[in-house]
Structure formats: structure tokens, C-alpha cells
Coordinates of C-alpha atoms and ligand atoms in Angstrom, one line a residue:
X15 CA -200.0 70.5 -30.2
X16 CA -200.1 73.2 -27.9
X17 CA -197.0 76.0 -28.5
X18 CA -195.5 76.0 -25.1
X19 CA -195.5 79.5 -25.1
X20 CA -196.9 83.0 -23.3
X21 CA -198.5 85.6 -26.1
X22 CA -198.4 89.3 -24.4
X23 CA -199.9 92.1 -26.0
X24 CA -199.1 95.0 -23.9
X25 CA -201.7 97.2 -24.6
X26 CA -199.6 100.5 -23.8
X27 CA -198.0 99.9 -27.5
X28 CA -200.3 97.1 -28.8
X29 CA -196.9 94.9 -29.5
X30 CA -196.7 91.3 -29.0
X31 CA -194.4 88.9 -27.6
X32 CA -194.1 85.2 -27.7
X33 CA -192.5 84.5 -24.3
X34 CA -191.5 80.2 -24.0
X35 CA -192.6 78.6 -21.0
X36 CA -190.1 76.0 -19.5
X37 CA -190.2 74.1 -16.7
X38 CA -193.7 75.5 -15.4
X39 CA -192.0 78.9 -15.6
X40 CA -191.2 82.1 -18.0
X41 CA -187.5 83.2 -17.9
X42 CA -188.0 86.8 -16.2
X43 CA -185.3 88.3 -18.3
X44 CA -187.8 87.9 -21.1
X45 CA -189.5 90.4 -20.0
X46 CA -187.7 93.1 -20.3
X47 CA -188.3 93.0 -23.8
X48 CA -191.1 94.8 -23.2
X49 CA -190.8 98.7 -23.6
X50 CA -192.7 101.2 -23.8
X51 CA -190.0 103.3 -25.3
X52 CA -187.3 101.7 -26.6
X53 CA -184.7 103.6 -24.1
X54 CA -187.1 101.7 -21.1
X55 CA -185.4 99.3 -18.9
X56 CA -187.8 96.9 -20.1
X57 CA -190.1 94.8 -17.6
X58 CA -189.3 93.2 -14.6
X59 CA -191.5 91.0 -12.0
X60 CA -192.2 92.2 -8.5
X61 CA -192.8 89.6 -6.2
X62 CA -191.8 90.5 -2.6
X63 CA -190.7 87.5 0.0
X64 CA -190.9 85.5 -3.5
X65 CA -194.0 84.4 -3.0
X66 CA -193.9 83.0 -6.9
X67 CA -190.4 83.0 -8.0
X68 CA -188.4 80.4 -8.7
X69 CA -185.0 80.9 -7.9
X70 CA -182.4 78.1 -9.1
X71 CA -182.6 74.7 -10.4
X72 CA -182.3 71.7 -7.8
X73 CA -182.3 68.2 -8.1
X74 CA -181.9 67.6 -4.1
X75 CA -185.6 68.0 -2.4
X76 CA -189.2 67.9 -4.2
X77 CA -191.7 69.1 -2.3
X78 CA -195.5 68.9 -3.4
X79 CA -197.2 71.2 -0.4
X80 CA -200.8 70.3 -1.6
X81 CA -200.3 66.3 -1.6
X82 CA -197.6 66.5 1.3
X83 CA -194.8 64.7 -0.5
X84 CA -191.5 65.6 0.4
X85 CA -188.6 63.3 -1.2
X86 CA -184.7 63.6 -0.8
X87 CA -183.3 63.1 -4.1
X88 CA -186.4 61.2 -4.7
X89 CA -186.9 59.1 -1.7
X90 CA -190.2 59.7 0.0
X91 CA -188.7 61.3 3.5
X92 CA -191.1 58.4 5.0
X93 CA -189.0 55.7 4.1
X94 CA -185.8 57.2 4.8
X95 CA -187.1 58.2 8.2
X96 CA -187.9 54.6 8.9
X97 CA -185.0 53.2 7.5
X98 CA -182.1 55.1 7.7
X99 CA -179.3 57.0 9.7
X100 CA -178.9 60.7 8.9
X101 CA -175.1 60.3 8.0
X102 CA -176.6 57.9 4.9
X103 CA -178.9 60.5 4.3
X104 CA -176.6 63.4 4.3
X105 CA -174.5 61.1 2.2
X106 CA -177.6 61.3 0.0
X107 CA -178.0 65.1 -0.3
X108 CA -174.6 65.8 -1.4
X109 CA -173.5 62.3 -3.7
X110 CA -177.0 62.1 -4.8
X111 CA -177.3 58.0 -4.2
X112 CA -177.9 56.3 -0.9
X113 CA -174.1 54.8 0.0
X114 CA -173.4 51.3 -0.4
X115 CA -171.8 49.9 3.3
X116 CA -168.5 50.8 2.6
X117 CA -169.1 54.0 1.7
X118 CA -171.1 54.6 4.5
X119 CA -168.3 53.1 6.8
X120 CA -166.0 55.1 4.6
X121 CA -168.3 58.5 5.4
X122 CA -168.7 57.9 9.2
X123 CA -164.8 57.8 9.6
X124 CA -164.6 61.3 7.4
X125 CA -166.8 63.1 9.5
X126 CA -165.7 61.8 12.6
X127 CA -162.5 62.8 11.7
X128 CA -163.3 66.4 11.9
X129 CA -165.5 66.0 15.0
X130 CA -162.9 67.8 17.1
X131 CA -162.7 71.4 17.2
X132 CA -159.4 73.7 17.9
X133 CA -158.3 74.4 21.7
X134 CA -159.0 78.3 20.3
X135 CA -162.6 78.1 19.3
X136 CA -163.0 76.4 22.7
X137 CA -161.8 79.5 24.2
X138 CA -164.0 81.7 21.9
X139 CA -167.3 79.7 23.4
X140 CA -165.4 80.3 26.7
X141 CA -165.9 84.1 26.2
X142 CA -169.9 84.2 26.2
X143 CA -172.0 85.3 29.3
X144 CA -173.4 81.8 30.9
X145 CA -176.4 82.0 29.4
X146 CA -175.7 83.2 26.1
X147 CA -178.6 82.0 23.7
X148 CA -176.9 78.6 22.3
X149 CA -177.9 79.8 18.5
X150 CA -175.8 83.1 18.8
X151 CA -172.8 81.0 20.3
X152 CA -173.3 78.4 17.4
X153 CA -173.5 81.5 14.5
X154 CA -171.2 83.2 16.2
X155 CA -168.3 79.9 16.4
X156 CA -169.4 78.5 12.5
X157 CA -168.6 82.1 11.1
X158 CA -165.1 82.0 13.6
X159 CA -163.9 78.2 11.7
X160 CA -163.7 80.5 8.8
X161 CA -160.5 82.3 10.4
X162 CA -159.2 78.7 11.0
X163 CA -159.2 77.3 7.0
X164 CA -158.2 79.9 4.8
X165 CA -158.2 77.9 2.3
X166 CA -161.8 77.3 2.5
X167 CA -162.1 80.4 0.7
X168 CA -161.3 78.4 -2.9
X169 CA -164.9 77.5 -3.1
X170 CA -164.4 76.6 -6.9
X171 CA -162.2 74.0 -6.1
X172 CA -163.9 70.5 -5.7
X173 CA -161.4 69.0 -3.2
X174 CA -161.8 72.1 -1.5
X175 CA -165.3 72.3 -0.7
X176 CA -165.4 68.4 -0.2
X177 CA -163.1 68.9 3.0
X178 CA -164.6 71.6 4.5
X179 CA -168.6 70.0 4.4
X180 CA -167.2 66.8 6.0
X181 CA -165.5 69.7 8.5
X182 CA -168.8 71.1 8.8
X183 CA -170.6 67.9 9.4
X184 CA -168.4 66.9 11.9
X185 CA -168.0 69.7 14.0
X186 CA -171.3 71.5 14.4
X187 CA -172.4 68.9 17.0
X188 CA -169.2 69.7 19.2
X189 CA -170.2 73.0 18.8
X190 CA -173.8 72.8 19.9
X191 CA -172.5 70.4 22.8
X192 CA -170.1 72.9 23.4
X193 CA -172.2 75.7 23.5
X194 CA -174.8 73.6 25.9
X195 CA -171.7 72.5 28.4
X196 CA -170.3 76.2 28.8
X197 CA -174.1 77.7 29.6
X198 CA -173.8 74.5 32.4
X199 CA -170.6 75.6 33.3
X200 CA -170.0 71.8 32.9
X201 CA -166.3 70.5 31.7
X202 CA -166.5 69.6 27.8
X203 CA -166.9 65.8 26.7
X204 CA -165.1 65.3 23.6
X205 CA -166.0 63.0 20.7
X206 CA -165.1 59.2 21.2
X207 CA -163.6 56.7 18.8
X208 CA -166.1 53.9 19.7
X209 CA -169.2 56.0 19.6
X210 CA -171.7 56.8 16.5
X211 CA -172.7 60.6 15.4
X212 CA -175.9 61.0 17.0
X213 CA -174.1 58.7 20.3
X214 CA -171.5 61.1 20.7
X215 CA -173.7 64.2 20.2
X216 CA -175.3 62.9 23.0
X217 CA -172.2 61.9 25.0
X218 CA -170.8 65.3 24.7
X219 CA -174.0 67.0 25.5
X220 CA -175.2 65.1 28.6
X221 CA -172.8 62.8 29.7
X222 CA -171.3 63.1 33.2
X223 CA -168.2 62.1 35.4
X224 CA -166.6 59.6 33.5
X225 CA -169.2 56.9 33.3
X226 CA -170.1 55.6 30.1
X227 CA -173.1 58.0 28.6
X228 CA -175.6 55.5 27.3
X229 CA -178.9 56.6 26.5
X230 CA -181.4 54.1 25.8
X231 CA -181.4 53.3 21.8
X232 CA -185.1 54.2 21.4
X233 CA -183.7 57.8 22.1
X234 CA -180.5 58.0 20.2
X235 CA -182.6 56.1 17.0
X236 CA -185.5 58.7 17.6
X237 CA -182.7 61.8 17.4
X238 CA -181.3 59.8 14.3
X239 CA -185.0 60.2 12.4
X240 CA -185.4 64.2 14.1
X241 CA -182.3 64.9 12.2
X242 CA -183.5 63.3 9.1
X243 CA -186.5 65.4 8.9
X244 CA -184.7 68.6 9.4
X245 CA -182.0 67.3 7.1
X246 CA -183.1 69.8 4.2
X247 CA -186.4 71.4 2.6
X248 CA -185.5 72.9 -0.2
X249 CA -185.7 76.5 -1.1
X250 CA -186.3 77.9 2.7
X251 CA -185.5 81.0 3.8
X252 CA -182.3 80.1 5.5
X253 CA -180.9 77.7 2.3
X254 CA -182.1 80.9 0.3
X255 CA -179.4 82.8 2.6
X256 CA -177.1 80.2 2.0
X257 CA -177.2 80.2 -1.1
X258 CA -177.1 84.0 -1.9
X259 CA -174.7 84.6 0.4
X260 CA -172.8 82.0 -1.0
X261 CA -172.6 83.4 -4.4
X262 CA -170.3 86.1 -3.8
X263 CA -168.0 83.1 -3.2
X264 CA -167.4 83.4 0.2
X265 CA -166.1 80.8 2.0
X266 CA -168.7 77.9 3.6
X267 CA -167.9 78.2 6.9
X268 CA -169.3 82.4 6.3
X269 CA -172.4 81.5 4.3
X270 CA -173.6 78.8 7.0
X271 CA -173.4 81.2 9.6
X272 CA -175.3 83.6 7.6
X273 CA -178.2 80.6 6.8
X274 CA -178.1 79.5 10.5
X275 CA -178.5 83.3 11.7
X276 CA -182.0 83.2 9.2
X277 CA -183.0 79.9 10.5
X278 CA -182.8 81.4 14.6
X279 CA -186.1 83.5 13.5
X280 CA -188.9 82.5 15.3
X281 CA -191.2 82.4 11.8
X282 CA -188.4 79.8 10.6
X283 CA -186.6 77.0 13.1
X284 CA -186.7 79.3 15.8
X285 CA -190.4 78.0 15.8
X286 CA -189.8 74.9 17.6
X287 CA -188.2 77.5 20.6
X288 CA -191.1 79.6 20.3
X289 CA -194.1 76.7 20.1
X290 CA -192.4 75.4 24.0
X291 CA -192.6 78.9 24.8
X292 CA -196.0 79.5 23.8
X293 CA -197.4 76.1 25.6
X294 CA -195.5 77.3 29.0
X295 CA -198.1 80.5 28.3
X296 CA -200.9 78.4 27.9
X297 CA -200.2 76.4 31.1
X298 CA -203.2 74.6 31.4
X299 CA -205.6 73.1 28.3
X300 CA -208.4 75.0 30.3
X301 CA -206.9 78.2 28.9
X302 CA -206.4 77.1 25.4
X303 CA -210.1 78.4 24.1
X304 CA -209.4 81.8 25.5
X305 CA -205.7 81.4 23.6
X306 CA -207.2 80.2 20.2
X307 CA -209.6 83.3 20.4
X308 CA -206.5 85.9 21.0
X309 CA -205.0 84.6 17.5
X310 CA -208.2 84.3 15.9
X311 CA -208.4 88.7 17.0
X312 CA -204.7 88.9 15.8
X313 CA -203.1 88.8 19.0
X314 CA -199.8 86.8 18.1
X315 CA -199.8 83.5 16.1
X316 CA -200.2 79.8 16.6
X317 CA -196.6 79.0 16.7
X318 CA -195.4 75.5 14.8
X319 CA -198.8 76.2 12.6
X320 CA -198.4 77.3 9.1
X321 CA -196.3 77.1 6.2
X322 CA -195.6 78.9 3.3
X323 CA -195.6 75.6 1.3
X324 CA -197.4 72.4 2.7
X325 CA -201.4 74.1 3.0
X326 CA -202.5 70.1 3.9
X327 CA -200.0 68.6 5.8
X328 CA -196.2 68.5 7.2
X329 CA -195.3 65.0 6.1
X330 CA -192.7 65.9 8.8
X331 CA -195.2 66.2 11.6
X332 CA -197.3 63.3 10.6
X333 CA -193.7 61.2 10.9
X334 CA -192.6 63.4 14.2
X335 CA -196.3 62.8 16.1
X336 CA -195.9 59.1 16.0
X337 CA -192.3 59.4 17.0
X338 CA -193.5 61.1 20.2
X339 CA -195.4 58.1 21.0
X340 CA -192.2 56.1 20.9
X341 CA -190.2 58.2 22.8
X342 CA -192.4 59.3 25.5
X343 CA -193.1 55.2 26.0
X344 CA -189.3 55.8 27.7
X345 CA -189.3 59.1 29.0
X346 CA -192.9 59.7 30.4
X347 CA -195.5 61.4 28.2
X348 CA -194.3 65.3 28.1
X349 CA -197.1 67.2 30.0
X350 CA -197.5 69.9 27.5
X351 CA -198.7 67.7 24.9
X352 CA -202.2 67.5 26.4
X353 CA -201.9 71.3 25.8
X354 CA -200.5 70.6 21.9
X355 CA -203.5 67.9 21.5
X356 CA -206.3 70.3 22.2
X357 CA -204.9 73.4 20.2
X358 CA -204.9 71.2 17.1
X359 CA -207.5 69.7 17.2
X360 CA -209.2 73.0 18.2
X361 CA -207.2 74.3 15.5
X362 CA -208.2 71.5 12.8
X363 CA -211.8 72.6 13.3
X364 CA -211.5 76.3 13.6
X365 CA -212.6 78.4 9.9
X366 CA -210.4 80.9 11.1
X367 CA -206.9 78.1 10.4
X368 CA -208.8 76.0 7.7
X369 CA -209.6 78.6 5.6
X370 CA -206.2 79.7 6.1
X371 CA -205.1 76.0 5.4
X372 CA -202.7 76.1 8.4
X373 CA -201.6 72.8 10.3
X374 CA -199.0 71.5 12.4
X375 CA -195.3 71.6 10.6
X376 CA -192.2 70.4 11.5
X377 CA -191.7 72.7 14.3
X378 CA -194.9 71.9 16.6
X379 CA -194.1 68.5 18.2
X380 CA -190.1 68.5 17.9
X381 CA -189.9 70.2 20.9
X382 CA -192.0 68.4 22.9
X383 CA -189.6 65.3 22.2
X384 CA -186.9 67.0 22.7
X385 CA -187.7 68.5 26.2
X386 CA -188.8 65.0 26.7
X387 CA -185.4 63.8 26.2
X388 CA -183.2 66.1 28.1
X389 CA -182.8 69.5 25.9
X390 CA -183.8 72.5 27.2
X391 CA -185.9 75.1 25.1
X392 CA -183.6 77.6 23.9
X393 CA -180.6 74.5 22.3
X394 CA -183.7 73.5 19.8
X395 CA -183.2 75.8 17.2
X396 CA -179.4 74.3 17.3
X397 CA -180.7 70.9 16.8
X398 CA -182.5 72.1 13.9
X399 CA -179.6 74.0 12.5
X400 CA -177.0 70.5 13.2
X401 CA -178.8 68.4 10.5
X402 CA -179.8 71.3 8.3
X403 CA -176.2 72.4 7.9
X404 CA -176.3 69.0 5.7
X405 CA -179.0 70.4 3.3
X406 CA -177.2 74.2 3.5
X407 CA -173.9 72.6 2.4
X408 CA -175.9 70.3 -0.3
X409 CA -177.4 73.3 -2.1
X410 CA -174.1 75.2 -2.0
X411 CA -172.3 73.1 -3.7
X412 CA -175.1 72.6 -6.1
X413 CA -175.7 76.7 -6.6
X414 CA -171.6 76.7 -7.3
X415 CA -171.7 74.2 -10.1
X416 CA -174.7 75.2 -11.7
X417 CA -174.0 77.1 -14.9
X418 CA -176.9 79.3 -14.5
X419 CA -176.4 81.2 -10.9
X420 CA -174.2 84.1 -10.8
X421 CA -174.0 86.0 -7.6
X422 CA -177.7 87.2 -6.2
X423 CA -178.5 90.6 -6.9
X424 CA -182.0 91.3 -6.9
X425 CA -183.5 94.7 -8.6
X426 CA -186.0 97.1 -6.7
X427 CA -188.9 99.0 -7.3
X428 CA -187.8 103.1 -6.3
X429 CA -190.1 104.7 -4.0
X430 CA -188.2 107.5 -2.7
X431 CA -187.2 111.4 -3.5
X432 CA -186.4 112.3 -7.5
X433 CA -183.3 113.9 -7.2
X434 CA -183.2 117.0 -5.1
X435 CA -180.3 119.3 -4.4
X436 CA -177.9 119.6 -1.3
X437 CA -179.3 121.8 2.0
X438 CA -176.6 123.4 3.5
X439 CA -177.0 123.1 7.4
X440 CA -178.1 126.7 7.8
X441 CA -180.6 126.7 5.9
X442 CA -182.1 123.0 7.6
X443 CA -185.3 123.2 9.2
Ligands
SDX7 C1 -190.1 76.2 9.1 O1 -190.0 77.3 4.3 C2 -189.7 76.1 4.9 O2 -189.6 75.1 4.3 C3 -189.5 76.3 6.4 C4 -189.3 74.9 7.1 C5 -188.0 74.2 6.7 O3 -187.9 73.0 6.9 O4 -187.0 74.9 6.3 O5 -190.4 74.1 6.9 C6 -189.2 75.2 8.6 O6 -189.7 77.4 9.2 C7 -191.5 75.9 9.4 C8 -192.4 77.1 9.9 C9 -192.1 77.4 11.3 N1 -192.7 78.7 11.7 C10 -193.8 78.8 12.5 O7 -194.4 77.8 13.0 C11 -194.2 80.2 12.9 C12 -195.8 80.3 12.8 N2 -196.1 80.2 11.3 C13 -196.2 81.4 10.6 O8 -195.6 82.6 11.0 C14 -196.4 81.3 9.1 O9 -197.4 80.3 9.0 C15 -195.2 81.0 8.2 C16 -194.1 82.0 8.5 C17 -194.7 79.6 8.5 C18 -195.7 81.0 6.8 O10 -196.1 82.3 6.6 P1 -196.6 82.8 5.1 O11 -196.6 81.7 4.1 O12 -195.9 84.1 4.8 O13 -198.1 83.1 5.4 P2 -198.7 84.5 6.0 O14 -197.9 85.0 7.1 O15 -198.9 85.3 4.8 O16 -200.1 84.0 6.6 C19 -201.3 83.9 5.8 C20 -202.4 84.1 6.7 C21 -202.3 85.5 7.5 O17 -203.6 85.8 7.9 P3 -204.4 87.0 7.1 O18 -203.4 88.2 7.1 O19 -204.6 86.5 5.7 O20 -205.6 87.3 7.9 O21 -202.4 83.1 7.8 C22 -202.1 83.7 9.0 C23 -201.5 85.1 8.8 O22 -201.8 86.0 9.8 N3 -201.2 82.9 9.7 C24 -201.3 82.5 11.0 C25 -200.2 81.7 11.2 N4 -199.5 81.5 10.1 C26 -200.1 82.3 9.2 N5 -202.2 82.9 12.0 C27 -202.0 82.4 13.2 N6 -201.0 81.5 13.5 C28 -200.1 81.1 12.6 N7 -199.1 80.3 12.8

């Protein structure tokens, strides 16, 4: 039987190590065994934007990016798109088991609970320039709740950080509606008893006067499944943030502010923002060849293509592409995505993206359904963040209980001066 094991010789000294191999991995702290001279540091690993570096252990979201599986706590994200709300599946992420109906029942009325936010961080939304971006309103108001539970702060405390993730849950649409309403200089719509999650995100968002707000259901489900899909990915940049910010045991409300200011980036879900953007560029699918060739010379990217994980397919965007279809049977077929038909299939033919192995994510149709339904460009990255917060809060909570983590502190490779002595200023030049 095969030793599952490394042998190193390192031919500076001609020693060998046995280094174990677990997991599909080697523990990196092994390495610093390694010395040239036994007062060395040792080895370490350099592996900038962590390319190949596993960080933690997780049991919350598999993702196989050359067969295009993605699973939340082992549920193909297929059948949970299909079948579920994204309150179960948030229920999901963090209890790791779909909820029976009274717990679900049980759930709803938790997070509901919390769906109201205080009369002072209304005010604090009040104080942005009209057209704020809504993502620097939304970063700016999750890190503000933090001034509002100080007792968020003990993270180690199970109760604790139980309360405050069905407080985030509950409140970050009010914020997002919030944020949306003030840009409007529209009156708020507050959360209503009789009225589902996604319903009353969409009640506070658009409704108006005091008529009833009541989209049709092919909207609110298709909303439902958008926040499933966006629900959590596992070790992306922004849960990354989360989750080192996180281990200096900050409190929640802090570290989502600082994973929801990485997600705004236009390389992460600021993408769905930028791909609506870069269509309105376009203009017209005449002037998508001449586009295509710009990228191909380096002259920006193909926004909503790529990822650093799935080089086949989004399983997201093969799920998201047939929702358009359903939801622009109500609205009326969104004009741009003549545009978003031609550059991918341009793009799925072009050496230049296959040999790259980039395709449509997550982020290349969302925005074309959610213009379709009402939102304008610069709220998507908030209705990427909304569900997301779910998946931040999931591997929080995981990162805090896990024996292993300890707070993040990566090491660096020196490049600068050796040590030189102080210049008085006369003698500057
Ligand atoms: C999300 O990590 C996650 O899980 C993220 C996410 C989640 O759910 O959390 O899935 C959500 O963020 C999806 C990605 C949204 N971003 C975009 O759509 C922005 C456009 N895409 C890229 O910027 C890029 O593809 C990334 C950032 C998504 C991935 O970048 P990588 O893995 O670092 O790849 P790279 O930049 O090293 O690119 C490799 C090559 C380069 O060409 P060469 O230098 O080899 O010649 O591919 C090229 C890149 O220039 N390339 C692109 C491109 N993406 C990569 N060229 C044109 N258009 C693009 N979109």
C-alpha cells in the first residue's frame, strides 16, 4: 500500500524528509523543518492570491470547478434551486440539515423578528448624498449595527452569535430597501407581518402609496432561487475576508462589513454591476465583434466571464439562464440579452476564452433579470451581498469553532532595504 506520504531531499544539504499527505494536502508548517542551517527559519510556501492553498476546513459548500458541481452541505445547488426557499436554505448553511416544517415556520418568525432596524440607523442612511452607491450605504450601515449590540462582541458565546445571524438575516434587506428608497428620496416601507422574506424585500423596495405591493409570484419565486444561488461559494474572496477578519474576534456585524466591502469589487460581485455596464457600452450586437477583439488585444475584460474555480461551467449560470426565460415570459425579454447571446456564443467559440477555459458565471445573466424586474444597476451588488451574508455568517461561525483556526496572519517574502542607518534631514538629497 502506498505510504501516504511526500519524500524531500533538499539537495542544498542532501537531508530527507517524510512529509504526510492528508486530505489531498501537506501541512505547510512541515515545512519548515527544512533548514539549511539549523538557526534558518525553516521553509515556507509562497503562493500569492492563494492560488493553491487551502485555508480551513469546511463542511458547508463542495465545489468541483472541472465537473461543475456545487452542493450546499451536500445538496446539488440544482435541486435546492428548484425546490426550495432561501430561508430553508440558509437554515441549511448554518444547522447543517434542511428544517423540518416547524422549524422552518419556527426560522421565518426569528428572522422576521429582526427585520426592523433602529429609528438611528435610519437616520444614518438619511445622511448619504442621494445617489450614494447603495453598496457603500449597505457597508457603511452593517459595520454601524455593531455600535447598536455590544454584546455582539462575545463571539465565543453560542447564544450570542445565534442572535446576532438571525439579526443579520433579517435586517440586511431593510437595509438594501432602505438604501434604494433614500437614493428615490421615496418614504421607507417597513416590513409587514403577513408578508414572506423575499415579499417584503420587495414591498419595501418598490411598493408605493399604500396599496398592497404584489408582484406576480413568478417574480418573487425567481428572486427566491437568485438568492439561493448567491447563498454561499465557499472559500471566495469575500468569505476569505470574513473569515480573517473574523478571527481577531471581532464582532459579526464588523467582519460582514469587511466581506461585503471585498464582494463590491468589480472582479468579485461587483461583476454583475459591471457586466450591465459593459452591455450599455456595447449598445448594439453589431458592435460586439469589434468589442470581443478589444479584450482579445487586452483592452479590459469580458465581464461575468471567468472564474478562478469552475474552468467548464457555472452550474449557477446554467440554473440563472433558464430562469431568465421564466421571468422575462412576465416582464418582456430584457433587450440586452440579444447583446449577452452573441458575446457568448462568440465567446464559446473564440481560442482566445477556451484556451483560457472562461465561461459565463454567476454574474453574467443575474443582471439582466434583475433590471428586468425593477432593480436598477448599481443595487445588484446588494442583492448579491443580502443572500451571501447567509454563507459569510455560516463560515464564521464554522472558522470560530473549529479547533484548528487561530487568528489569520500570513508570513511574507522581504524584498526591501537591509537595514540602513538614519539620514538626518540635512544631509537628504
Ligand atoms: C464571482 O471565487 C468565487 O467563488 C467568486 C464567486 C462567488 O460566488 O463568490 O463565484 C462570484 O466573483 C464570480 C466572478 C465575477 N467576476 C467577473 O466576472 C470579472 C471578470 N472575470 C475575471 O476578472 C476573472 O475571470 C476572475 C477574477 C473571475 C478570475 O480571475 P483569475 O482566476 O485570477 O484568472 P486570471 O485573472 O489569472 O485570468 C487568467 C487569464 C488571463 O489572461 P493571460 O494573462 O493568461 O493572457 O484569463 C484572462 C486573464 O487576462 N481572463 C480574462 C477574463 N478573466 C480572465 N480575459 C478577458 N475577460 C475575462 N473576464
Amino acid at each position: 500500500m502506498a505510504q501516504e506520504t511526500l519524500s524531500i531531499t533538499d539537495n542544498r544539504t542532501g537531508k530527507q524528509y517524510e512529509i504526510p499527505i492528508t486530505s489531498g494536502t501537506i501541512n505547510a508548517t512541515e515545512l519548515r523543518k527544512i533548514k539549511e542551517d539549523p538557526e534558518d527559519f525553516g521553509l515556507m510556501t509562497y503562493d500569492p492570491s492563494f492560488m493553491n492553498t487551502a485555508s480551513c476546513r469546511s463542511s458547508i459548500t463542495y465545489i468541483d470547478g472541472d465537473k461543475g458541481i456545487l452542493r450546499y452541505r451536500g445538496y446539488p445547488i440544482e435541486q435546492l434551486a428548484d425546490t426550495c426557499t432561501y430561508l430553508e436554505v440558509a437554515h441549511l448553511l448554518f444547522r447543517n440539515e434542511l428544517p423540518t416544517a416547524p422549524q422552518l415556520t419556527d426560522w421565518e418568525g426569528q428572522i422576521k423578528q429582526h427585520s426592523f432596524i433602529h429609528k438611528n440607523i435610519e437616520q444614518l442612511i438619511e445622511g448619504f448624498r442621494y445617489d450614494a452607491h447603495p453598496m457603500g450605504i449597505f457597508i457603511s450601515t452593517v459595520a454601524a449595527l455593531s455600535t447598536f449590540y455590544p454584546q455582539a462582541s462575545k463571539v465565543l458565546d453560542p447564544e450570542v452569535r445565534r442572535q446576532q445571524i438571525r439579526r443579520l438575516i433579517g435586517k440586511v434587506p431593510t437595509i438594501a430597501a432602505f438604501a434604494f428608497r433614500h437614493r428615490l428620496g421615496m418614504a421607507y416601507v417597513y416590513p409587514e407581518d403577513d408578508l414572506g422574506f423575499i415579499e417584503n424585500f420587495s414591498s419595501m423596495m418598490f411598493k408605493r402609496g399604500t396599496k398592497k405591493f404584489n408582484p406576480p409570484q413568478t417574480l418573487i419565486r425567481a428572486l427566491d432561487t437568485l438568492f439561493i444561488l448567491h447563498a454561499d461559494h465557499e472559500q471566495n474572496c469575500s468569505t476569505s475576508a470574513m473569515r480573517g477578519v473574523g478571527s481577531s474576534l471581532v464582532d459579526p456585524y464588523s467582519a460582514t462589513a469587511a466581506a461585503a466591502a471585498a464582494l463590491y469589487g468589480p472582479l468579485h460581485g461587483g461583476a454583475n454591476e459591471a457586466v450591465l455596464r459593459m452591455l450599455d457600452q456595447i449598445g448594439d450586437v453589431k458592435n460586439v465583434p469589434d468589442f470581443v477583439k478589444k479584450v482579445k488585444a487586452g483592452e479590459g475584460k469580458l465581464m461575468g466571464f471567468g472564474h478562478r474555480v469552475y474552468k467548464n461551467f457555472d452550474p449557477r449560470a446554467t440554473v440563472i439562464k433558464r430562469l431568465a426565460d421564466e421571468v422575462f415570459e412576465v416582464t418582456g425579454k430584457n433587450p440586452k440579452l440579444t447583446i449577452a447571446l452573441e458575446l457568448e456564443r462568440i465567446a464559446l467559440e473564440d481560442e482566445y476564452f477556451m484556451s483560457r477555459k472562461l465561461y459565463p458565471n454567476v454574474d453574467f445573466y443575474s443582471g439582466l433579470i434583475y433590471q428586468a424586474m425593477g432593480f436598477p444597476v448599481d443595487i445588484f451588488p446588494v442583492l448579491f451581498a443580502i443572500p451571501r451574508t447567509a454563507g459569510w455568517l455560516a463560515h464564521w461561525q464554522e472558522m470560530l469553532i473549529d479547533p484548528e483556526q487561530k487568528i489569520a496572519r500570513p508570513r511574507q517574502i522581504y524584498t526591501g532595504h537591509d537595514k540602513r542607518d538614519f539620514v538626518p534631514m540635512n544631509q537628504r538629497h
